[in-house]
Amino acid sequence: MTQVIHDVRGVGYDADADGLARFEQLIAADDKVEPADWMPDAYRRTLVRQISQHAHSEIIGMQPEGNWITRAPSLQRKAILMAKVQDEAGHGLYLYSAAQTLGTARDEMYDQLLTGRAKYSSIFNYLTPTWADMGSIGWLVDGAAICNQVPLCRASYGPYARAMIRICKEESFHQRQGFEILLALMNGTDAQREMAQESVNRWYAPALMMFGPPDDESPNSARSMAWNIKRFSNDELRQRFVDMIVPQAEILGVTLPDPDLRWNEERGHWDYGDLDWDEFHDVLAGRGQANSIRIAKRRRAHDDGAWVREAARAYAEKQKATDAAGRVRQAVAS
Ligand SMILES: [Fe+2]
Ligand SMILES: [Fe+2]
């Protein structure tokens, strides 16, 4: 049996006979793969996993900062932080929508997160005990996210790439607001400077680990690169991040907590010290500072939102019935 697909360009092809060739053609031309296109199962699975993990990270990532909205030191800081946390909710929603175009229901993705079967970025399993952590998260965590995500604006899957364009614009605002919080603290009293430095000391290494394990321990990277999902390796992106933050740290006047950090004339890059990958794997395995707090809070929020989902469903049913009745009236009238 043949299954004819009509893609967004209006080209029709037999999915069984020509699907793979068509897909390979799109990838070779560095063109976009769209939801209606034929794609290999492994490509679809990889994308669903990556995009849904990314969506979960945005949603869970609201918690460490949401924690500070009521305690931010001024009305202006509260308003900025609230806008930032709302942006992250929006990022989660664009990304869930992008993942849904691959045929996985949103309920299923939520369920995977709430039952611990899906991962989210480990960075959000660290606690935020001080106000300076809002600065460090914006500067370092959103900064690392930008390095990771700008190349994803060119990812081969259309809906993912398009979602990333808007997300990246908002991420640069997040990074600047974090930098500005730290700058204000560094221009403040001794106690404020100490608070900023202490916070940077805690976030520096976890931020570097956000790019994932070193290239020789990252088995799926090569395939994602061949599919034009990933454009640079973990270590390349990590290097780009270090090169970006060293001069910024200088402007801030904070010391990055890495005694091996030095300019390498030959490479034209900053060398940095080894990272504690045992800590990374521990947090990934659920033994971070806040893994259980984050999931428990997410579950509670999901349960508390049950009535909203219920109301939205009832409203959609009502709309459908009204639309159907309207169509009948129109048909009778004409
Ligand atoms: Fe985000
Ligand atoms: Fe962000």
Coordinates of N, CA, C and O in Angstrom, one line a residue, residues 58-152:
E58 N 12.3 24.3 31.3 CA 11.8 25.7 31.3 C 10.8 25.8 32.5 O 10.8 26.7 33.3
I59 N 9.9 24.7 32.6 CA 8.9 24.8 33.6 C 9.4 24.6 35.0 O 9.1 25.3 35.9
I60 N 10.3 23.6 35.2 CA 10.9 23.4 36.5 C 11.8 24.5 36.8 O 11.9 24.9 38.0
G61 N 12.4 25.1 35.8 CA 13.3 26.2 36.0 C 12.7 27.5 36.5 O 13.3 28.4 37.0
M62 N 11.3 27.5 36.5 CA 10.6 28.6 37.1 C 10.7 28.6 38.7 O 10.6 29.6 39.3
Q63 N 11.0 27.4 39.2 CA 10.9 27.3 40.7 C 12.1 28.0 41.5 O 11.8 28.7 42.4
P64 N 13.3 27.8 41.1 CA 14.4 28.4 41.9 C 14.3 29.9 41.9 O 14.7 30.6 42.9
E65 N 13.7 30.5 40.9 CA 13.6 32.0 40.9 C 12.2 32.4 41.4 O 12.1 33.5 42.0
G66 N 11.2 31.6 41.1 CA 9.9 31.9 41.7 C 10.0 32.1 43.2 O 9.3 32.9 43.8
N67 N 10.8 31.3 43.7 CA 11.2 31.3 45.2 C 11.5 32.7 45.7 O 11.3 33.0 46.9
W68 N 12.0 33.6 44.8 CA 12.4 34.9 45.2 C 11.5 36.1 44.8 O 11.8 37.2 45.2
I69 N 10.4 35.8 44.1 CA 9.6 36.9 43.7 C 9.1 37.8 44.8 O 9.2 39.0 44.8
T70 N 8.6 37.1 45.9 CA 8.0 37.9 47.0 C 9.1 38.6 47.8 O 8.8 39.5 48.6
R71 N 10.4 38.1 47.7 CA 11.4 38.6 48.5 C 12.4 39.5 47.8 O 13.4 40.0 48.4
A72 N 12.2 39.8 46.5 CA 13.1 40.6 45.7 C 13.1 42.0 46.4 O 12.1 42.5 46.9
P73 N 14.3 42.7 46.4 CA 14.5 43.8 47.2 C 13.8 45.1 46.9 O 13.8 46.0 47.7
S74 N 13.1 45.2 45.7 CA 12.4 46.4 45.4 C 11.2 46.0 44.5 O 11.2 45.0 43.9
L75 N 10.3 47.0 44.3 CA 9.1 46.7 43.4 C 9.6 46.5 42.0 O 9.1 45.6 41.3
Q76 N 10.6 47.3 41.6 CA 11.1 47.1 40.3 C 11.8 45.7 40.0 O 11.5 45.1 39.0
R77 N 12.6 45.3 41.0 CA 13.2 44.0 41.0 C 12.1 42.9 40.9 O 12.3 41.9 40.2
K78 N 11.0 43.1 41.7 CA 10.0 42.1 41.7 C 9.3 42.0 40.3 O 9.1 40.9 39.8
A79 N 9.1 43.2 39.7 CA 8.4 43.2 38.4 C 9.3 42.5 37.3 O 8.8 41.7 36.5
I80 N 10.6 42.8 37.4 CA 11.5 42.2 36.4 C 11.6 40.7 36.6 O 11.5 39.9 35.6
L81 N 11.7 40.3 37.8 CA 11.8 38.8 38.1 C 10.5 38.1 37.7 O 10.6 37.0 37.1
M82 N 9.4 38.7 38.0 CA 8.1 38.1 37.6 C 8.0 37.9 36.1 O 7.6 36.9 35.6
A83 N 8.4 39.0 35.4 CA 8.4 38.9 33.9 C 9.3 37.8 33.4 O 8.9 37.1 32.5
K84 N 10.4 37.7 34.0 CA 11.4 36.7 33.6 C 10.9 35.2 33.8 O 10.9 34.4 33.0
V85 N 10.3 35.0 35.0 CA 9.7 33.7 35.3 C 8.5 33.4 34.4 O 8.4 32.3 34.0
Q86 N 7.8 34.4 34.1 CA 6.6 34.2 33.1 C 7.2 33.8 31.8 O 6.6 33.0 31.1
D87 N 8.3 34.5 31.3 CA 8.9 34.1 30.1 C 9.2 32.6 30.0 O 9.0 31.9 29.0
E88 N 9.7 32.1 31.2 CA 10.1 30.7 31.2 C 8.9 29.8 31.0 O 9.0 28.8 30.3
A89 N 7.8 30.2 31.6 CA 6.5 29.4 31.4 C 6.2 29.4 29.9 O 5.8 28.4 29.4
G90 N 6.3 30.6 29.3 CA 6.0 30.7 27.8 C 6.9 29.8 27.0 O 6.5 29.1 26.1
H91 N 8.2 29.8 27.4 CA 9.2 28.9 26.7 C 8.7 27.5 26.8 O 8.8 26.7 25.8
G92 N 8.3 27.1 28.0 CA 7.8 25.7 28.2 C 6.7 25.4 27.2 O 6.6 24.4 26.6
L93 N 5.7 26.4 27.1 CA 4.5 26.1 26.3 C 4.9 26.1 24.8 O 4.3 25.2 24.1
Y94 N 5.8 27.0 24.3 CA 6.1 26.8 22.9 C 6.7 25.5 22.6 O 6.5 24.9 21.6
L95 N 7.5 25.0 23.6 CA 8.3 23.8 23.3 C 7.4 22.6 23.4 O 7.5 21.6 22.6
Y96 N 6.4 22.6 24.4 CA 5.5 21.5 24.4 C 4.7 21.4 23.1 O 4.4 20.4 22.5
S97 N 4.3 22.6 22.6 CA 3.6 22.6 21.3 C 4.4 22.1 20.2 O 3.9 21.3 19.4
A98 N 5.7 22.4 20.2 CA 6.6 21.9 19.1 C 6.7 20.4 19.2 O 6.6 19.7 18.2
A99 N 6.8 19.9 20.4 CA 6.9 18.4 20.6 C 5.6 17.7 20.2 O 5.7 16.6 19.6
Q100 N 4.5 18.4 20.5 CA 3.2 17.8 20.1 C 3.1 17.6 18.6 O 2.4 16.7 18.2
T101 N 3.7 18.4 17.8 CA 3.6 18.3 16.3 C 4.3 17.0 15.9 O 4.2 16.6 14.7
L102 N 5.0 16.3 16.8 CA 5.7 15.1 16.4 C 4.8 13.9 16.9 O 5.2 12.7 16.8
G103 N 3.6 14.2 17.4 CA 2.6 13.1 17.6 C 2.6 12.6 19.1 O 2.0 11.6 19.4
T104 N 3.3 13.3 20.0 CA 3.2 12.9 21.4 C 2.3 13.9 22.1 O 2.5 15.1 22.0
A105 N 1.3 13.4 22.8 CA 0.3 14.2 23.5 C 1.0 14.9 24.7 O 1.9 14.4 25.3
R106 N 0.5 16.2 25.0 CA 1.0 16.9 26.1 C 0.8 16.2 27.4 O 1.7 16.2 28.2
D107 N -0.3 15.6 27.6 CA -0.6 14.9 28.8 C 0.4 13.8 29.1 O 0.8 13.6 30.2
E108 N 0.9 13.2 28.0 CA 1.9 12.1 28.1 C 3.2 12.7 28.6 O 3.9 12.1 29.4
M109 N 3.5 13.8 28.0 CA 4.8 14.5 28.4 C 4.8 14.9 29.9 O 5.7 14.7 30.6
Y110 N 3.6 15.5 30.3 CA 3.5 15.9 31.7 C 3.6 14.7 32.6 O 4.3 14.7 33.6
D111 N 3.0 13.6 32.2 CA 3.0 12.4 33.0 C 4.4 11.9 33.2 O 4.8 11.5 34.3
Q112 N 5.2 11.9 32.1 CA 6.6 11.5 32.2 C 7.4 12.3 33.1 O 8.2 11.8 33.9
L113 N 7.1 13.6 33.2 CA 7.8 14.5 34.1 C 7.4 14.2 35.5 O 8.2 14.0 36.4
L114 N 6.1 14.1 35.7 CA 5.6 14.0 37.1 C 5.9 12.6 37.7 O 5.9 12.5 38.9
T115 N 6.1 11.6 36.9 CA 6.4 10.3 37.4 C 7.9 10.0 37.4 O 8.4 8.9 37.7
G116 N 8.7 11.1 37.1 CA 10.2 10.9 37.1 C 10.8 10.1 36.0 O 11.9 9.8 36.0
R117 N 10.0 9.8 34.9 CA 10.5 9.1 33.8 C 11.2 10.0 32.8 O 12.0 9.6 32.0
A118 N 10.9 11.3 32.9 CA 11.6 12.3 32.0 C 12.6 13.1 32.8 O 12.4 13.4 34.0
K119 N 13.7 13.5 32.1 CA 14.6 14.3 32.8 C 14.4 15.8 32.5 O 13.7 16.2 31.5
Y120 N 15.0 16.7 33.3 CA 15.1 18.1 33.0 C 16.5 18.5 33.4 O 17.2 17.7 34.0
S121 N 16.9 19.7 33.0 CA 18.2 20.1 33.3 C 18.6 20.1 34.8 O 17.9 20.7 35.6
S122 N 19.7 19.4 35.1 CA 20.1 19.2 36.5 C 20.4 20.5 37.2 O 20.3 20.6 38.4
I123 N 20.6 21.6 36.5 CA 21.0 22.9 37.1 C 19.9 23.4 38.0 O 20.1 24.1 39.0
F124 N 18.6 22.9 37.7 CA 17.5 23.4 38.5 C 17.3 22.6 39.8 O 16.4 22.9 40.6
N125 N 18.2 21.7 40.0 CA 18.2 20.9 41.3 C 19.1 21.5 42.3 O 19.4 20.9 43.4
Y126 N 19.6 22.7 42.1 CA 20.4 23.5 43.1 C 19.5 24.5 43.8 O 18.6 25.0 43.1
L127 N 19.8 24.8 45.0 CA 19.0 25.7 45.8 C 19.4 27.1 45.5 O 20.5 27.4 45.1
T128 N 18.5 28.1 45.9 CA 18.8 29.5 45.7 C 18.7 30.2 47.0 O 17.7 30.9 47.3
P129 N 19.6 30.1 47.9 CA 19.5 30.6 49.3 C 19.7 32.2 49.3 O 19.2 32.8 50.3
T130 N 20.3 32.8 48.4 CA 20.5 34.3 48.5 C 19.9 35.0 47.3 O 19.8 34.5 46.2
W131 N 19.7 36.3 47.5 CA 19.2 37.2 46.4 C 20.3 37.2 45.2 O 19.9 37.2 44.0
A132 N 21.5 37.1 45.6 CA 22.6 37.1 44.5 C 22.4 35.9 43.6 O 22.8 36.0 42.4
D133 N 21.8 34.9 44.0 CA 21.5 33.7 43.2 C 20.7 34.1 42.0 O 20.8 33.4 40.9
M134 N 19.8 35.1 42.1 CA 19.0 35.6 41.0 C 19.9 36.2 39.9 O 19.7 36.0 38.7
G135 N 21.0 36.8 40.4 CA 22.0 37.4 39.5 C 22.8 36.3 38.8 O 22.9 36.3 37.6
S136 N 23.2 35.3 39.6 CA 24.1 34.2 39.0 C 23.3 33.4 38.1 O 23.8 33.0 37.0
I137 N 22.0 33.1 38.4 CA 21.2 32.3 37.5 C 21.0 33.0 36.1 O 21.3 32.5 35.1
G138 N 20.7 34.3 36.2 CA 20.5 35.1 35.0 C 21.8 35.1 34.2 O 21.8 34.8 33.0
W139 N 22.9 35.5 34.8 CA 24.1 35.7 34.1 C 24.7 34.3 33.6 O 25.0 34.2 32.5
L140 N 24.8 33.4 34.5 CA 25.5 32.1 34.2 C 24.5 31.1 33.6 O 24.9 30.5 32.6
V141 N 23.4 30.8 34.2 CA 22.5 29.8 33.7 C 21.8 30.2 32.4 O 21.8 29.4 31.5
D142 N 21.2 31.3 32.4 CA 20.6 31.8 31.1 C 21.7 32.1 30.1 O 21.5 31.8 28.9
G143 N 22.9 32.5 30.6 CA 24.0 32.7 29.6 C 24.4 31.4 29.0 O 24.6 31.3 27.7
A144 N 24.5 30.3 29.8 CA 24.8 29.0 29.2 C 23.7 28.5 28.3 O 24.0 28.0 27.2
A145 N 22.5 28.8 28.7 CA 21.3 28.4 27.9 C 21.4 29.1 26.5 O 21.2 28.5 25.5
I146 N 21.8 30.3 26.5 CA 21.9 31.0 25.2 C 23.0 30.4 24.3 O 22.7 30.1 23.1
C147 N 24.1 30.1 24.9 CA 25.2 29.4 24.0 C 24.7 28.1 23.5 O 24.9 27.8 22.3
N148 N 23.9 27.4 24.3 CA 23.3 26.1 23.8 C 22.3 26.3 22.8 O 22.1 25.5 21.9
Q149 N 21.5 27.4 23.0 CA 20.2 27.5 22.2 C 20.3 28.3 20.9 O 19.5 28.0 20.0
V150 N 21.3 29.2 20.8 CA 21.4 30.0 19.6 C 21.5 29.0 18.4 O 20.8 29.1 17.4
P151 N 22.4 28.0 18.5 CA 22.6 27.1 17.3 C 21.3 26.3 17.0 O 21.1 25.9 15.9
L152 N 20.4 26.1 18.1 CA 19.2 25.4 17.9 C 18.2 26.1 17.0 O 17.2 25.5 16.5

